[in-house]
mmCIF file of C-alpha atoms and ligand atoms in Angstrom:
data_model
loop_
_atom_site.group_PDB
_atom_site.id
_atom_site.type_symbol
_atom_site.label_atom_id
_atom_site.label_comp_id
_atom_site.label_asym_id
_atom_site.label_seq_id
_atom_site.Cartn_x
_atom_site.Cartn_y
_atom_site.Cartn_z
ATOM 1 C CA MET A 1 59.670 51.195 58.965
ATOM 2 C CA GLN A 2 60.759 53.858 61.393
ATOM 3 C CA SER A 3 59.433 57.366 60.763
ATOM 4 C CA ILE A 4 61.630 60.398 61.175
ATOM 5 C CA CYS A 5 60.883 61.956 64.593
ATOM 6 C CA PRO A 6 58.923 65.257 64.424
ATOM 7 C CA SER A 7 61.783 67.508 65.455
ATOM 8 C CA TRP A 8 63.894 66.191 62.497
ATOM 9 C CA LYS A 9 60.982 66.751 60.198
ATOM 10 C CA VAL A 10 60.700 70.405 61.374
ATOM 11 C CA ARG A 11 64.499 70.855 60.951
ATOM 12 C CA LEU A 12 64.368 69.407 57.459
ATOM 13 C CA LEU A 13 61.510 71.617 56.493
ATOM 14 C CA THR A 14 63.041 74.741 57.938
ATOM 15 C CA LEU A 15 66.479 74.028 56.363
ATOM 16 C CA PRO A 16 65.664 75.577 52.959
ATOM 17 C CA ILE A 17 64.335 78.706 54.745
ATOM 18 C CA ILE A 18 67.502 78.982 56.780
ATOM 19 C CA ILE A 19 69.661 78.531 53.683
ATOM 20 C CA ALA A 20 67.620 81.221 51.848
ATOM 21 C CA VAL A 21 67.871 83.706 54.702
ATOM 22 C CA ALA A 22 71.613 83.072 55.067
ATOM 23 C CA ALA A 23 72.130 83.533 51.342
ATOM 24 C CA TRP A 24 70.261 86.787 51.489
ATOM 25 C CA PHE A 25 72.639 88.174 54.105
ATOM 26 C CA PHE A 26 75.908 86.560 53.169
ATOM 27 C CA VAL A 27 75.689 85.880 49.389
ATOM 28 C CA LYS A 28 74.381 89.340 48.537
ATOM 29 C CA PRO A 29 74.136 88.964 44.710
ATOM 30 C CA VAL A 30 71.182 86.641 45.323
ATOM 31 C CA ARG A 31 69.203 89.792 46.185
ATOM 32 C CA VAL A 32 68.769 90.337 42.430
ATOM 33 C CA ILE A 33 65.973 87.830 42.736
ATOM 34 C CA LEU A 34 63.919 90.186 44.939
ATOM 35 C CA PRO A 35 65.355 93.662 44.247
ATOM 36 C CA GLU A 36 62.484 95.582 45.777
ATOM 37 C CA ALA A 37 63.162 93.887 49.130
ATOM 38 C CA ALA A 38 66.793 95.134 48.791
ATOM 39 C CA GLY A 39 65.560 98.736 48.533
ATOM 40 C CA VAL A 40 65.523 99.578 44.815
ATOM 41 C CA SER A 41 62.472 100.509 42.734
ATOM 42 C CA CYS A 42 61.585 98.520 39.676
ATOM 43 C CA LEU A 43 59.907 101.173 37.549
ATOM 44 C CA SER A 44 59.333 98.687 34.694
ATOM 45 C CA ALA A 45 59.320 94.964 34.502
ATOM 46 C CA SER A 46 62.976 94.933 33.466
ATOM 47 C CA VAL A 47 64.664 98.006 34.861
ATOM 48 C CA CYS A 48 65.173 98.851 38.487
ATOM 49 C CA VAL A 49 66.965 101.875 39.945
ATOM 50 C CA ASP A 50 67.988 103.213 43.363
ATOM 51 C CA ASP A 51 67.669 106.763 42.029
ATOM 52 C CA ALA A 52 64.323 107.315 40.296
ATOM 53 C CA ALA A 53 65.661 110.510 38.680
ATOM 54 C CA ARG A 54 68.018 108.344 36.574
ATOM 55 C CA PHE A 55 65.347 105.818 35.418
ATOM 56 C CA ARG A 56 65.191 107.267 31.889
ATOM 57 C CA GLU A 57 68.973 107.032 31.480
ATOM 58 C CA ALA A 58 68.877 103.435 32.760
ATOM 59 C CA ASN A 59 66.018 102.540 30.493
ATOM 60 C CA GLU A 60 67.879 103.887 27.428
ATOM 61 C CA LEU A 61 71.001 101.956 28.316
ATOM 62 C CA TYR A 62 68.867 98.819 28.685
ATOM 63 C CA ALA A 63 67.087 99.293 25.328
ATOM 64 C CA GLU A 64 70.395 100.031 23.578
ATOM 65 C CA GLY A 65 71.942 96.924 25.046
ATOM 66 C CA LEU A 66 69.094 94.686 23.949
ATOM 67 C CA ALA A 67 69.011 96.182 20.488
ATOM 68 C CA PHE A 68 72.768 95.731 20.114
ATOM 69 C CA VAL A 69 73.115 92.220 21.456
ATOM 70 C CA THR A 70 69.995 90.605 19.964
ATOM 71 C CA PRO A 71 70.950 90.575 16.282
ATOM 72 C CA LEU A 72 74.502 89.423 17.125
ATOM 73 C CA LEU A 73 73.404 86.410 19.184
ATOM 74 C CA GLU A 74 69.854 85.622 18.159
ATOM 75 C CA SER A 75 66.894 86.746 20.176
ATOM 76 C CA ILE A 76 66.559 86.670 23.906
ATOM 77 C CA HIS A 77 63.677 84.503 25.012
ATOM 78 C CA GLY A 78 63.213 85.879 28.517
ATOM 79 C CA ARG A 79 63.165 89.418 29.773
ATOM 80 C CA PRO A 80 66.385 90.087 31.492
ATOM 81 C CA ARG A 81 66.081 92.236 34.621
ATOM 82 C CA VAL A 82 68.773 94.880 35.227
ATOM 83 C CA ILE A 83 69.284 96.788 38.430
ATOM 84 C CA PHE A 84 71.084 100.080 37.886
ATOM 85 C CA CYS A 85 72.809 101.303 41.043
ATOM 86 C CA ALA A 86 73.704 104.974 41.028
ATOM 87 C CA SER A 87 75.192 104.847 44.536
ATOM 88 C CA ARG A 88 77.940 102.749 46.098
ATOM 89 C CA ALA A 89 75.586 101.864 48.957
ATOM 90 C CA CYS A 90 73.221 100.177 46.494
ATOM 91 C CA ALA A 91 76.058 98.312 44.775
ATOM 92 C CA ASP A 92 77.317 97.218 48.202
ATOM 93 C CA SER A 93 73.859 95.960 49.199
ATOM 94 C CA PHE A 94 74.097 93.594 46.236
ATOM 95 C CA GLY A 95 77.653 92.607 47.168
ATOM 96 C CA LEU A 96 79.273 93.997 44.025
ATOM 97 C CA GLY A 97 82.632 94.492 45.808
ATOM 98 C CA ALA A 98 85.397 95.348 43.380
ATOM 99 C CA ARG A 99 83.314 94.250 40.358
ATOM 100 C CA SER A 100 81.802 96.862 38.071
ATOM 101 C CA ALA A 101 78.756 94.776 37.404
ATOM 102 C CA VAL A 102 77.503 91.261 37.906
ATOM 103 C CA THR A 103 74.997 88.909 36.255
ATOM 104 C CA LEU A 104 73.460 86.031 38.324
ATOM 105 C CA ALA A 105 72.502 83.509 35.633
ATOM 106 C CA THR A 106 69.052 84.533 34.247
ATOM 107 C CA PHE A 107 67.911 85.905 37.624
ATOM 108 C CA GLY A 108 69.230 89.405 37.044
ATOM 109 C CA THR A 109 72.061 91.811 36.619
ATOM 110 C CA VAL A 110 73.463 94.613 38.836
ATOM 111 C CA ILE A 111 75.180 97.572 37.193
ATOM 112 C CA GLY A 112 77.413 99.479 39.637
ATOM 113 C CA PRO A 113 77.783 103.283 39.696
ATOM 114 C CA GLY A 114 80.854 103.291 37.404
ATOM 115 C CA ALA A 115 79.291 100.962 34.814
ATOM 116 C CA TRP A 116 76.466 103.117 33.365
ATOM 117 C CA LYS A 117 77.965 102.729 29.904
ATOM 118 C CA PRO A 118 76.617 100.880 26.806
ATOM 119 C CA TYR A 119 79.456 98.387 26.627
ATOM 120 C CA TYR A 120 79.112 97.321 30.286
ATOM 121 C CA VAL A 121 75.335 96.786 29.878
ATOM 122 C CA ARG A 122 75.907 94.796 26.608
ATOM 123 C CA HIS A 123 78.599 92.760 28.374
ATOM 124 C CA GLU A 124 76.176 91.744 31.106
ATOM 125 C CA LEU A 125 73.343 91.028 28.667
ATOM 126 C CA ILE A 126 75.682 88.693 26.856
ATOM 127 C CA HIS A 127 76.263 86.844 30.156
ATOM 128 C CA TYR A 128 72.470 86.581 30.548
ATOM 129 C CA LEU A 129 72.171 85.116 27.040
ATOM 130 C CA GLN A 130 74.971 82.633 27.748
ATOM 131 C CA ALA A 131 73.012 81.420 30.793
ATOM 132 C CA GLU A 132 69.775 81.299 28.790
ATOM 133 C CA ARG A 133 71.284 79.380 25.857
ATOM 134 C CA LEU A 134 73.732 77.091 27.572
ATOM 135 C CA GLY A 135 71.951 76.699 30.950
ATOM 136 C CA THR A 136 73.383 77.890 34.269
ATOM 137 C CA LEU A 137 75.100 74.589 34.899
ATOM 138 C CA GLY A 138 76.299 74.183 31.294
ATOM 139 C CA LEU A 139 77.896 77.628 31.516
ATOM 140 C CA LEU A 140 79.914 76.612 34.577
ATOM 141 C CA PHE A 141 81.716 74.047 32.458
ATOM 142 C CA LYS A 142 82.562 76.347 29.497
ATOM 143 C CA PRO A 143 86.090 77.702 29.319
ATOM 144 C CA GLU A 144 86.667 81.191 30.644
ATOM 145 C CA TRP A 145 88.125 82.420 27.350
ATOM 146 C CA PHE A 146 84.749 81.689 25.733
ATOM 147 C CA VAL A 147 82.552 83.118 28.539
ATOM 148 C CA GLU A 148 84.505 86.321 29.174
ATOM 149 C CA GLY A 149 86.062 86.592 25.659
ATOM 150 C CA MET A 150 82.593 86.646 24.156
ATOM 151 C CA ALA A 151 81.339 89.296 26.597
ATOM 152 C CA TYR A 152 84.358 91.567 26.091
ATOM 153 C CA GLY A 153 84.672 90.926 22.338
ATOM 154 C CA LEU A 154 80.996 91.212 21.232
ATOM 155 C CA SER A 155 80.160 94.146 23.492
ATOM 156 C CA GLN A 156 82.651 96.259 21.607
ATOM 157 C CA ASP A 157 84.402 97.164 24.804
ATOM 158 C CA PRO A 158 86.658 100.077 23.756
ATOM 159 C CA ARG A 159 89.387 99.398 26.308
ATOM 160 C CA ALA A 160 92.529 98.202 24.700
ATOM 161 C CA PRO A 161 94.427 96.382 25.925
ATOM 162 C CA LEU A 162 92.251 94.947 28.707
ATOM 163 C CA ALA A 163 93.884 93.749 31.897
ATOM 164 C CA GLU A 164 95.059 90.193 31.594
ATOM 165 C CA PRO A 165 93.735 87.514 31.274
ATOM 166 C CA PHE A 166 90.840 89.247 29.668
ATOM 167 C CA GLU A 167 92.751 90.712 26.639
ATOM 168 C CA SER A 168 93.966 87.139 25.839
ATOM 169 C CA HIS A 169 90.434 85.788 26.337
ATOM 170 C CA ARG A 170 88.962 88.415 23.982
ATOM 171 C CA ARG A 171 91.644 87.723 21.286
ATOM 172 C CA ARG A 172 91.114 83.992 21.514
ATOM 173 C CA PHE A 173 87.300 84.273 21.327
ATOM 174 C CA LEU A 174 87.349 86.712 18.384
ATOM 175 C CA ALA A 175 89.689 84.409 16.399
ATOM 176 C CA TRP A 176 87.432 81.388 17.200
ATOM 177 C CA HIS A 177 84.281 83.388 16.305
ATOM 178 C CA ALA A 178 85.747 84.655 12.996
ATOM 179 C CA ALA A 179 86.551 81.031 11.977
ATOM 180 C CA LEU A 180 82.934 79.843 12.363
ATOM 181 C CA VAL A 181 81.487 79.046 8.955
ATOM 182 C CA LYS A 182 78.121 77.309 9.080
ATOM 183 C CA GLN A 183 77.595 76.918 12.789
ATOM 184 C CA THR A 184 76.066 79.579 15.069
ATOM 185 C CA VAL A 185 78.074 80.586 18.037
ATOM 186 C CA TRP A 186 75.726 78.446 20.254
ATOM 187 C CA GLN A 187 76.072 75.371 18.121
ATOM 188 C CA ALA A 188 79.798 75.677 18.070
ATOM 189 C CA ALA A 189 79.838 76.296 21.889
ATOM 190 C CA GLU A 190 78.324 72.850 22.504
ATOM 191 C CA GLY A 191 81.677 71.309 21.524
ATOM 192 C CA LEU A 192 83.729 73.376 23.955
HETATM 193 ZN ZN1 ZN B 1 82.049 89.267 32.393
#
């Protein structure tokens, strides 16, 4: 049997490193995995900030979000990590772009400077729970009305109407959710 020549072995071994470095620079949301390396301070196991003076505020939003979401959707098994960016530069370093906030599966959430509000944090914690309960891959195959409709509907987002298609997604999810009798939302989601 012919062995792979050493230079190919080296290339194969270094490929994951090259991909990881490229993702760090070009797919910036992956920085939630190592937020300290992206320049924010994680002042607790779950809450990171770019402005230490606003840590208390961030911590309160995080605690409120968890306390709100948990009884609605059963307990969270993991400990979601949330990065609160007070500055645009921080949000940009995580590639937030036009988004107010983003959740990268169960790896972490970034809250942008305009999203320090209870309903935004709840919305992102709901996305975390979706990834935890349905799996990152499973979530990719769920319909958008379910994924976004749940996050907008159960976070009690006060904006009405939301920009489309989110208003329709929210209405559709809330009607589906209200019709559940014996199944939990996660059991019913398996059939979607
Ligand atoms: Zn969302």
